[in-house]
Short mmCIF file of C-alpha atoms in Angstrom, two decimals:
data_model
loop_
_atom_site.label_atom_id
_atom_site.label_comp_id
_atom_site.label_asym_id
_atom_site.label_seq_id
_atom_site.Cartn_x
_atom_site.Cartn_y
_atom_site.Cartn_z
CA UNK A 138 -106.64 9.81 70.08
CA UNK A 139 -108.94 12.36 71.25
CA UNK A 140 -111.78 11.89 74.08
CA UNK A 141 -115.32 13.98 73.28
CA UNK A 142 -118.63 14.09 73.31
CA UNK A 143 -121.61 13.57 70.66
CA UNK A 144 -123.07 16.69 70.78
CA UNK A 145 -125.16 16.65 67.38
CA UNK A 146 -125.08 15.41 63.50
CA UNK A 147 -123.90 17.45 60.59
CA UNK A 148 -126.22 16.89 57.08
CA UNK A 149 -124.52 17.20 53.71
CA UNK A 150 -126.47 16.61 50.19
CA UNK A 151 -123.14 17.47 48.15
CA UNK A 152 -120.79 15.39 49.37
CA UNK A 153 -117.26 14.19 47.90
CA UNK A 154 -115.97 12.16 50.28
CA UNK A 155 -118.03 8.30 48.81
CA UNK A 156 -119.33 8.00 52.40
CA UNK A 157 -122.97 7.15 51.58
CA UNK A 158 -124.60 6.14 54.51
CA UNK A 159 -122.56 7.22 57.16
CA UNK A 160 -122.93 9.76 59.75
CA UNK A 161 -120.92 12.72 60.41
CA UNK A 162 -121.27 13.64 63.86
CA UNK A 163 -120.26 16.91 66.02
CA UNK A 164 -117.79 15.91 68.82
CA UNK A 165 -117.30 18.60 71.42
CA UNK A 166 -113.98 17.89 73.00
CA UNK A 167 -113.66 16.96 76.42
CA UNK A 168 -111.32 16.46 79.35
CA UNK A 169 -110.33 13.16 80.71
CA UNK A 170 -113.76 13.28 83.32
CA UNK A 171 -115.39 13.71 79.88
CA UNK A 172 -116.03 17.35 80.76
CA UNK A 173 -116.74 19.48 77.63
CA UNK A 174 -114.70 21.95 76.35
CA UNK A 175 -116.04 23.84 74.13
CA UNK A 176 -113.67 22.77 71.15
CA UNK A 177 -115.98 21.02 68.35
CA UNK A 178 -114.79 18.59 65.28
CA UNK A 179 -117.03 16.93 62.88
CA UNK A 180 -115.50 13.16 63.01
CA UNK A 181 -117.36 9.81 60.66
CA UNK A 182 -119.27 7.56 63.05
CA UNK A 183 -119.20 4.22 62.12
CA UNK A 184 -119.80 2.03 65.15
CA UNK A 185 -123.35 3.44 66.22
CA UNK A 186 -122.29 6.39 68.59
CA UNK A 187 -125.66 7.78 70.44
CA UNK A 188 -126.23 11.35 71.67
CA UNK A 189 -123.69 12.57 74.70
CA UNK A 190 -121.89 9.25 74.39
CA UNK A 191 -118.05 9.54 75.35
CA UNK A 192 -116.12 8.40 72.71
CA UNK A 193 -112.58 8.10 71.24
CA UNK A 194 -111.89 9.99 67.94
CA UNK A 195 -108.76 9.53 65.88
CA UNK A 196 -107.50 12.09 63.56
CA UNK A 197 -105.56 12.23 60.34
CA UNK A 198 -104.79 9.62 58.38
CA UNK A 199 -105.26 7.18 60.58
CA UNK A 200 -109.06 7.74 60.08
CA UNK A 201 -108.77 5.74 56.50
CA UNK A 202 -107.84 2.51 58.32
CA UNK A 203 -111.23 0.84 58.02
CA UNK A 204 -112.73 -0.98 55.10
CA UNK A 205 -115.13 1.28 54.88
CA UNK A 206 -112.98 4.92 55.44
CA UNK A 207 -110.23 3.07 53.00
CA UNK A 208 -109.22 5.05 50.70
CA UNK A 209 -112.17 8.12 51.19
CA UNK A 210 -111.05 11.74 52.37
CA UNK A 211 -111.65 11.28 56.04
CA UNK A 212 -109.77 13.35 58.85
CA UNK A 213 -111.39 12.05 61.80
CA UNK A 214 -112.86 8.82 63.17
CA UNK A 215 -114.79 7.26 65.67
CA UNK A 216 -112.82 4.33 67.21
CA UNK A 217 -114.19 3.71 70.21
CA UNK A 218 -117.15 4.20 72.62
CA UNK A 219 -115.89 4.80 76.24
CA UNK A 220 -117.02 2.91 79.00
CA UNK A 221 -114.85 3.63 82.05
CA UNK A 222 -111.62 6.11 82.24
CA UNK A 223 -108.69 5.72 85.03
CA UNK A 224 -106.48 7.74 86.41
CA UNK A 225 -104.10 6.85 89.40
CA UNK A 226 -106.22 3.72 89.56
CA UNK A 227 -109.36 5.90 90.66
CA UNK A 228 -112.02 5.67 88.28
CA UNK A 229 -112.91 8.95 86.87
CA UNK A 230 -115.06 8.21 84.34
CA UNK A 231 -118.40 5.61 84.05
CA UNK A 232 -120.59 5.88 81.17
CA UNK B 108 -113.37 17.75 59.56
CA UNK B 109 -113.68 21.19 60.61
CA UNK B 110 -116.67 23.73 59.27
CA UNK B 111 -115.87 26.96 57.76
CA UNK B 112 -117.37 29.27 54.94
CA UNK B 113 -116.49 29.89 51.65
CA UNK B 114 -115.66 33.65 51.67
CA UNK B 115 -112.52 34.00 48.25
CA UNK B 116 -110.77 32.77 46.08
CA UNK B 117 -107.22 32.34 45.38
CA UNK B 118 -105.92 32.39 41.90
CA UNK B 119 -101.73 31.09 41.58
CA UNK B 120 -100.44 31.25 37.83
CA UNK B 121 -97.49 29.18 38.66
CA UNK B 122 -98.52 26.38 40.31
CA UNK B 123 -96.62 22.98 41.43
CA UNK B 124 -99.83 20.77 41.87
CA UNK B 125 -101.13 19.19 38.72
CA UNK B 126 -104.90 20.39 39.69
CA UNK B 127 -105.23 22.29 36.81
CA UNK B 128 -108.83 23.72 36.58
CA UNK B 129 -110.00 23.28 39.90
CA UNK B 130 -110.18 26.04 42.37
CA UNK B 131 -108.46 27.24 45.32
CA UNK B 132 -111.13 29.00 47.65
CA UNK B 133 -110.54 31.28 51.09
CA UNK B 134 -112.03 29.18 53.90
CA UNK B 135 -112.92 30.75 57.02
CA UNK B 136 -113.35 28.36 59.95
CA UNK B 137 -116.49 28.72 61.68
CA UNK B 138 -118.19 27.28 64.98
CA UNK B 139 -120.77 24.49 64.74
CA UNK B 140 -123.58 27.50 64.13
CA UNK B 141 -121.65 29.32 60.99
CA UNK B 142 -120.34 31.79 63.21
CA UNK B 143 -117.08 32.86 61.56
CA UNK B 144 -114.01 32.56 63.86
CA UNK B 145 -111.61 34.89 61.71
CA UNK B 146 -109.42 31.86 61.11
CA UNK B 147 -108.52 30.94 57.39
CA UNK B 148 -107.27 28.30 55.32
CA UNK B 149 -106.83 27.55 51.53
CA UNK B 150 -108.63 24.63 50.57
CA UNK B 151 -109.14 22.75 46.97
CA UNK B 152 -112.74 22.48 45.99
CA UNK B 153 -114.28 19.87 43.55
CA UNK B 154 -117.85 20.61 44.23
CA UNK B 155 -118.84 23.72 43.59
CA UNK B 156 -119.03 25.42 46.63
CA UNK B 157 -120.53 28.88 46.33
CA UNK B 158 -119.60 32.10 47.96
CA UNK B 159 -120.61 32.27 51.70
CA UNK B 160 -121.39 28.58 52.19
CA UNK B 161 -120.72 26.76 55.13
CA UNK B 162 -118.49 23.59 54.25
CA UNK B 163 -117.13 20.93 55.42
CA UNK B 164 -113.36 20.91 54.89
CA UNK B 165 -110.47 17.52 55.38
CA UNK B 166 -107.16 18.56 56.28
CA UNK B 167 -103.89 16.80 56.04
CA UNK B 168 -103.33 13.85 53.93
CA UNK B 169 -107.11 12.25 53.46
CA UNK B 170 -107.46 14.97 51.43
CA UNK B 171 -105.42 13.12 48.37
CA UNK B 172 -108.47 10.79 48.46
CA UNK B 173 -110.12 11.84 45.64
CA UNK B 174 -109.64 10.84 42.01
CA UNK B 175 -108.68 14.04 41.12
CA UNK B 176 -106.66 14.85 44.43
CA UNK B 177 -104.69 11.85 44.24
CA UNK B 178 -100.86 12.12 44.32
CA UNK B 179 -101.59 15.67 44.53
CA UNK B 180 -99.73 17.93 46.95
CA UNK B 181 -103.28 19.10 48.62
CA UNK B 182 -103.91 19.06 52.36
CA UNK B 183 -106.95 21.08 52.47
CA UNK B 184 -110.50 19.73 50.26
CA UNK B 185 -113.96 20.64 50.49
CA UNK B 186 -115.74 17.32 51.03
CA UNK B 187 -119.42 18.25 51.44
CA UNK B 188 -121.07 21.57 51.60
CA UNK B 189 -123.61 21.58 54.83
CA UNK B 190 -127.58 21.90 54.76
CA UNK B 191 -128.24 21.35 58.23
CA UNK B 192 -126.55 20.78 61.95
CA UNK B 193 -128.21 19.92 65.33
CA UNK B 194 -126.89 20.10 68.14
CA UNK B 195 -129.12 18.19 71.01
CA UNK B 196 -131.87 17.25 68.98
CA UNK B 197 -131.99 21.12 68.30
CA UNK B 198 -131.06 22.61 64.68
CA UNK B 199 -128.52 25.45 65.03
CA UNK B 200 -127.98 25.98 61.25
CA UNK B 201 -130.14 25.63 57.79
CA UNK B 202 -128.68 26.19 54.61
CA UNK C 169 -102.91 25.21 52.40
CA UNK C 170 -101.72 28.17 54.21
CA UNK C 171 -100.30 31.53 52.83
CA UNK C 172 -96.81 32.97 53.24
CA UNK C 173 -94.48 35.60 52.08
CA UNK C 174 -91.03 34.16 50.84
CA UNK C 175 -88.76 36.44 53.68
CA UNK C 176 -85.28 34.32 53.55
CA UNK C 177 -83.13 31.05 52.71
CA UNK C 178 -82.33 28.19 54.82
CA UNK C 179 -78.84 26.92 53.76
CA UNK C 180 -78.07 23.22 54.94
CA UNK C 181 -74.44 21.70 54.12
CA UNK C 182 -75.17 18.31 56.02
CA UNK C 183 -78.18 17.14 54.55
CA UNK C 184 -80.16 14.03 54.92
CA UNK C 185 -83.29 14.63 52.49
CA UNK C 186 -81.48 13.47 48.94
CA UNK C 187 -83.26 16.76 47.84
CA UNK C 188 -79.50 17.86 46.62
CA UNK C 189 -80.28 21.24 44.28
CA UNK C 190 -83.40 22.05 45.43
CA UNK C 191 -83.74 25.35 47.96
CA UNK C 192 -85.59 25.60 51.37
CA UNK C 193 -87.04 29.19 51.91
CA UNK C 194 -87.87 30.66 55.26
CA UNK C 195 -91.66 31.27 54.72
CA UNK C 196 -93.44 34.07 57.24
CA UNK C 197 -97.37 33.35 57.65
CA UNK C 198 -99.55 36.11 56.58
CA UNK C 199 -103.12 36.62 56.75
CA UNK C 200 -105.09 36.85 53.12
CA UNK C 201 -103.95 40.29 52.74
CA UNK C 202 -100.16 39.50 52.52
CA UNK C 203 -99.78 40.82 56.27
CA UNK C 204 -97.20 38.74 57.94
CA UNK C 205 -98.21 37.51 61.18
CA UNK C 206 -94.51 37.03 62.93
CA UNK C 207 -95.08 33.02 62.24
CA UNK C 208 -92.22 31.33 60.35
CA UNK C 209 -91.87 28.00 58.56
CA UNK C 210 -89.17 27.00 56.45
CA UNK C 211 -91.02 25.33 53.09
CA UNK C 212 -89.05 23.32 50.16
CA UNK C 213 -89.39 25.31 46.84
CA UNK C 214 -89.63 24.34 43.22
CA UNK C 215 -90.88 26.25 41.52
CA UNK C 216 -88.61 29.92 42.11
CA UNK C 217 -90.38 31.71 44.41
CA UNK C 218 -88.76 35.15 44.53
CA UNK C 219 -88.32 37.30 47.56
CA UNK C 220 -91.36 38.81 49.00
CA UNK C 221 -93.70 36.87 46.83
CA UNK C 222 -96.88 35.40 48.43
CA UNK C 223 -97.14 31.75 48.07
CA UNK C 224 -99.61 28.89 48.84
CA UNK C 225 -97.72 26.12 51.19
CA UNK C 226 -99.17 22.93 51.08
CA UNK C 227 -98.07 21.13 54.81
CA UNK C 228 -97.78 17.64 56.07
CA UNK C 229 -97.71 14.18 53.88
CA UNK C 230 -99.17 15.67 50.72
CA UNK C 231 -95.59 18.00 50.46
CA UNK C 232 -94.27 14.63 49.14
CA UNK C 233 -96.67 14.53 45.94
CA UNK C 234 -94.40 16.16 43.39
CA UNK C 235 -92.18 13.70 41.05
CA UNK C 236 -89.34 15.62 42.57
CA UNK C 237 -90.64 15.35 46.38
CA UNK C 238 -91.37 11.93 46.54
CA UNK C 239 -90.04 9.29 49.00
CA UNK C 240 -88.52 12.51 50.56
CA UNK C 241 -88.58 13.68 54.11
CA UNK C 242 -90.39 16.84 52.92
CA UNK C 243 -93.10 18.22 55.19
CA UNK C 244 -93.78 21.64 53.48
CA UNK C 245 -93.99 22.77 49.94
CA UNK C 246 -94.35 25.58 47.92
CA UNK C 247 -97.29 25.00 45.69
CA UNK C 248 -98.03 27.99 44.16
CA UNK C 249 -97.53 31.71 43.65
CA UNK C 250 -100.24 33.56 44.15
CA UNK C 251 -101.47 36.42 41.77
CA UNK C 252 -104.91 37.37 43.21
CA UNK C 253 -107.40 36.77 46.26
CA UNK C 254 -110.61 37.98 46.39
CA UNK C 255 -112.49 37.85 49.38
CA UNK C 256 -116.77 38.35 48.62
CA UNK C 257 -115.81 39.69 45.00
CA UNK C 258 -113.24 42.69 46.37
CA UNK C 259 -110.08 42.31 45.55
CA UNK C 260 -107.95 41.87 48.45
CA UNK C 261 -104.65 41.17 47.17
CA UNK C 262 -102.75 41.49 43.83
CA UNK C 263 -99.61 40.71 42.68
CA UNK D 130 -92.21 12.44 69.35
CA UNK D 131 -93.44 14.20 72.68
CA UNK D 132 -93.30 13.44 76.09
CA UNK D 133 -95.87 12.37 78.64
CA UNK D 134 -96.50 10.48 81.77
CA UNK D 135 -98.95 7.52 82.10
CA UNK D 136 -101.74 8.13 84.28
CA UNK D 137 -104.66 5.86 83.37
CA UNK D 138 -106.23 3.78 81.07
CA UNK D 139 -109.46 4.05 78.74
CA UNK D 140 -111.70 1.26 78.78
CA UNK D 141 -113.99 0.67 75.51
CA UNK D 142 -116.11 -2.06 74.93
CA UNK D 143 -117.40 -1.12 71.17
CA UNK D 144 -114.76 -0.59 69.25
CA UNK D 145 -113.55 0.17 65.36
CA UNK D 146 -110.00 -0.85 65.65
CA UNK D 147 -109.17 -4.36 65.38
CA UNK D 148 -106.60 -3.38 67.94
CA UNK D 149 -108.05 -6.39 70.44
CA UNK D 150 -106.37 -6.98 73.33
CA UNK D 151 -104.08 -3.75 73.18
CA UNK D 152 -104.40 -0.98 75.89
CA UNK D 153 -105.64 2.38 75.79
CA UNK D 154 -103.65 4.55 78.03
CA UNK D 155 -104.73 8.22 79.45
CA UNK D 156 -100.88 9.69 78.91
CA UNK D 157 -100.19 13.48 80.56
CA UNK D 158 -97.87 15.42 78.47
CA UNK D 159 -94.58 16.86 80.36
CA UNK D 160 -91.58 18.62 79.93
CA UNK D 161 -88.24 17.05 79.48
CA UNK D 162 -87.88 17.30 83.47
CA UNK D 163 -90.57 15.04 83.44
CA UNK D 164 -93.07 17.76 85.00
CA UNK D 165 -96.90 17.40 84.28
CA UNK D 166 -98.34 19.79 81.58
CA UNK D 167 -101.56 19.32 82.31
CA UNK D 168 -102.58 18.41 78.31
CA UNK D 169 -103.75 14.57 77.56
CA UNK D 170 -104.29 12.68 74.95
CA UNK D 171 -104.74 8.73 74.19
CA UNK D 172 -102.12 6.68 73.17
CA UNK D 173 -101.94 2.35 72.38
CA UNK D 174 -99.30 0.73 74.42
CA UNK D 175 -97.91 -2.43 72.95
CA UNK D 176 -94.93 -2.42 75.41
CA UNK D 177 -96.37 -2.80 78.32
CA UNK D 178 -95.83 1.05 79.91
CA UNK D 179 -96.48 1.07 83.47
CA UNK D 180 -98.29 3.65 85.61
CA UNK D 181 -96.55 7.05 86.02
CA UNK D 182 -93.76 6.03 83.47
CA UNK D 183 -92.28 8.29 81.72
CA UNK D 184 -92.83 7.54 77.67
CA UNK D 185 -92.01 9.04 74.43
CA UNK D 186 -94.97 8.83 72.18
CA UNK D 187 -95.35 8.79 68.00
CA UNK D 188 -98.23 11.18 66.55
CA UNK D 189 -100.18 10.51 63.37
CA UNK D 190 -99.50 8.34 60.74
CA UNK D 191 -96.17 6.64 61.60
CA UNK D 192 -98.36 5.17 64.86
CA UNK D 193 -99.16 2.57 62.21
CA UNK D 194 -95.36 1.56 61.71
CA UNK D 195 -95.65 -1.57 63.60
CA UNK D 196 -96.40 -4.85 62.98
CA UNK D 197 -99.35 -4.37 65.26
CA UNK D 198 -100.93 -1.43 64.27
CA UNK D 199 -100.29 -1.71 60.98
CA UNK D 200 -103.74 -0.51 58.91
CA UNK D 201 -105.37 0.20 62.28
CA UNK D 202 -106.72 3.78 62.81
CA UNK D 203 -104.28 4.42 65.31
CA UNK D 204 -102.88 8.11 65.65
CA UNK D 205 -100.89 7.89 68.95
CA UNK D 206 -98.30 5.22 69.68
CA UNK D 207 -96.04 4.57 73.04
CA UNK D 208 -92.80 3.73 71.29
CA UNK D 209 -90.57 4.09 73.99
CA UNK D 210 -89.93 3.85 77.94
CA UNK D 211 -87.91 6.97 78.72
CA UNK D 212 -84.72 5.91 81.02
CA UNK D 213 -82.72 9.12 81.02
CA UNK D 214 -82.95 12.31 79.50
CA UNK D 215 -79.72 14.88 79.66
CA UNK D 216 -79.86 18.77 78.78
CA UNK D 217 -76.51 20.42 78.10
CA UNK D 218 -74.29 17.12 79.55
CA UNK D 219 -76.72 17.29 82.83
CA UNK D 220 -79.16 14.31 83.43
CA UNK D 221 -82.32 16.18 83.97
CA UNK D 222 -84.82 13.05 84.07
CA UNK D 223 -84.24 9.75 85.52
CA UNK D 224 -86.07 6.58 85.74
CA UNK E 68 -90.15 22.20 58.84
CA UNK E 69 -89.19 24.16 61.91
CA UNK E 70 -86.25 24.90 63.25
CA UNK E 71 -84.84 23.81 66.53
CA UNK E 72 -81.30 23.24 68.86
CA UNK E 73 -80.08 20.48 69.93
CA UNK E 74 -80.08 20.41 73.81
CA UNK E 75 -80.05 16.90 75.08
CA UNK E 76 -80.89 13.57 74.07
CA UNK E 77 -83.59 10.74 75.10
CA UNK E 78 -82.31 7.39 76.48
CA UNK E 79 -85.18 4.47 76.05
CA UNK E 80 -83.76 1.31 76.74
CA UNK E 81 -87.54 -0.55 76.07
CA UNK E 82 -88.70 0.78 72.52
CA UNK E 83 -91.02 -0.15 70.04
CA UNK E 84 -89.64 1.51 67.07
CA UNK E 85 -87.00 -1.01 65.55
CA UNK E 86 -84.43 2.03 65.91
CA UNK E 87 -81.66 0.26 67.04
CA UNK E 88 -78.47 2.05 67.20
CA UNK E 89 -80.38 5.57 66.05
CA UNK E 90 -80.17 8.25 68.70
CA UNK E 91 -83.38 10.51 70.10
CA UNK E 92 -82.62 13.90 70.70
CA UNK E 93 -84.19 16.58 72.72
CA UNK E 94 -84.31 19.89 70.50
CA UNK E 95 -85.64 23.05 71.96
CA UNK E 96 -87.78 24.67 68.83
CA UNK E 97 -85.95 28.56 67.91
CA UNK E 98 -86.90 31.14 65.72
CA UNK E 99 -84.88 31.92 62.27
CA UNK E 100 -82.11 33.50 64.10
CA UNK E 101 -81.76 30.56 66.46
CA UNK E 102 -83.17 31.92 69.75
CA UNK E 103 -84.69 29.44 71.52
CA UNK E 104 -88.76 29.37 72.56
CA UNK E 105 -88.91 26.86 75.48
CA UNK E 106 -91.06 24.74 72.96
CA UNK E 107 -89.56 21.15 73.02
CA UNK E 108 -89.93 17.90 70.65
CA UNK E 109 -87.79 14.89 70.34
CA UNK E 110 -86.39 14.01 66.75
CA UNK E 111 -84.86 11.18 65.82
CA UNK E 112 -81.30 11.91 64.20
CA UNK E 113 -79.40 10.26 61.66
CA UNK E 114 -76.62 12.45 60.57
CA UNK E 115 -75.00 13.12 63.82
CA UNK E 116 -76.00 16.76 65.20
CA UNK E 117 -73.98 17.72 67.80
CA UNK E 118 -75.13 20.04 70.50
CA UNK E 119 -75.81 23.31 70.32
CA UNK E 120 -76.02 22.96 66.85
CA UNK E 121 -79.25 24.51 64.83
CA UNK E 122 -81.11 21.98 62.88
CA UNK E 123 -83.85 21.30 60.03
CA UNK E 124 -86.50 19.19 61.83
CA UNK E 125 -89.39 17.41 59.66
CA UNK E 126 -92.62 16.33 60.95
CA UNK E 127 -95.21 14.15 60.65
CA UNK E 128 -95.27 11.09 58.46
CA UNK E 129 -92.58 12.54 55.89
CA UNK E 130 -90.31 11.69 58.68
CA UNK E 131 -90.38 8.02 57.23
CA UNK E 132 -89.08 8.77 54.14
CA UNK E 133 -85.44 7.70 54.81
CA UNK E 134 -84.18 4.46 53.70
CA UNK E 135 -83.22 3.83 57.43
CA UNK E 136 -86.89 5.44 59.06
CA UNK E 137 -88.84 3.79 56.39
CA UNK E 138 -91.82 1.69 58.43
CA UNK E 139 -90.61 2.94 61.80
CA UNK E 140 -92.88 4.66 64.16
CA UNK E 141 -91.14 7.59 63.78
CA UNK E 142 -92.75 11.44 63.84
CA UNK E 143 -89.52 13.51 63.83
CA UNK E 144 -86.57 13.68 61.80
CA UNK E 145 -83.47 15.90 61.79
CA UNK E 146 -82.80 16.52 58.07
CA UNK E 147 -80.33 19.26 57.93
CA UNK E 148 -77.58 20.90 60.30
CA UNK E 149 -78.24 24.31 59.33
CA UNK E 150 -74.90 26.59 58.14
CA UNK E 151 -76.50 29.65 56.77
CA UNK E 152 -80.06 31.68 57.16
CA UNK E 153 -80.63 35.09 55.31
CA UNK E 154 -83.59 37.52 55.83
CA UNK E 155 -83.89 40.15 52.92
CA UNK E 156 -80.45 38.90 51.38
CA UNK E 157 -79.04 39.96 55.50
CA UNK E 158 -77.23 36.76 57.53
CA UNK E 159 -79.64 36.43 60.14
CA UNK E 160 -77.43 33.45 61.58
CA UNK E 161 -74.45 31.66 60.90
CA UNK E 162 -73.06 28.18 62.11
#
């Protein structure tokens, strides 16, 4: 999995992908200290992700492992909203 | 997903994919704004994307989740075409 | 799907892909021109892809969607020879 | 598989995985000396990987090939606990 | 699939991937006439590669597709020892 930040939503009338209702959101990667990076991907939110929230995006074909992304063309997910990050037991990250 | 814009087409006479009819179209990736990056992929498209579009394109397996893409050897497909991004509240590309 | 020129063969004595008959090519990347870019991969073909041809190579998971591909530890393919790409209407590359 | 030392943990209280009760780990790629790359990503730990161990870690879709993760959108896997690593006959890592 | 070297192996003695018996090997990644690039993956091998020698390496979830890597966590697969490349019909390498 990825770390990254919300950084914006992406609107699309055509769509193919059977996702009514959900949100594609722009994640700007980031570094462990949720610093960005300047690296963007468009991943399907379905947990509720707000604006700048850090979050943990997983890619592929993993991304169809939800009842609801089952089965639809989806490359990248939302999994997880971050709340703290560790590293050498100091925390480095505290939403 | 990543963003890019329709800019070709690319027509194969023998082809080993069973998508007969649809179209193969010259993606180039672009940042969250539509700025081209002069990075390009091949991507299937079901829905009609027109020249110079900015799309939204699945990569890698979830790309077979389509009725027509499925059991398909396809690992690029254009799954919505875009009509509007923001980035921080702020919109940074209209169709 | 990416685009390649057919440069070489890859012959394999010890094999452990049951894909007995069928031929893996050395593929160089090229841009949408045909220009090689000095990137190789080495692709499964079945559909005779002659030397120097430009080809569409379909990468990853979906390589196994062929009859003769399937259940096979096949992560490129050879999906289709290309005759023509047009980038915004001009012809860039013919046969 | 690639290569990577463990050097924290990510802590997420909403989640979209059903993967309750397994840890996130922050994992450092490295060379096969063991040497710090300075590239991270986030991988599940189901065996219990301690801090600055040295682990070999599944990408994409075969991260799902356990009993555990098993249709979970999982896309990076600890699979092993690196003991020893030898280059050319020479033991280059150790545990 | 790329091609690489053998140049070591991987020694986990705690694994997660129900691999018994199945060795990990270090390859360094080379370019079609086997020179090495200092760009390193493990694969897991199953037809006994010795060292030194130039190998076929899948990636990604086709790596599955054997009936002994079927629902293992496994990413990368040796699937040929390579005897014989050709670049415009010249032996570019030979085992």
């Amino acid at each position: 999995m990825v770390l990254g930040k919300i950084v914006g939503t992406v609107v699309c009338s055509t769509r193919n992908d059977s996702n009514i209702g959900a949100t594609y959101l722009l994640v700007e990667k980031t570094d462990q200290t949720g610093k960005k990076k300047g690296d963007f991907l468009v991943a399907l939110d379905l947990i509720g992700a707000g604006h700048d929230e850090l979050v943990l995006v997983t890619e592929g074909s993993p991304s169809r492992e939800t009842p609801f992304t089952t089965e639809k063309p989806v490359d990248a997910l939302v999994v997880g909203i971050v709340d703290l990050i560790d590293d050498n037991n100091k925390i480095i990250y505290r939403k």
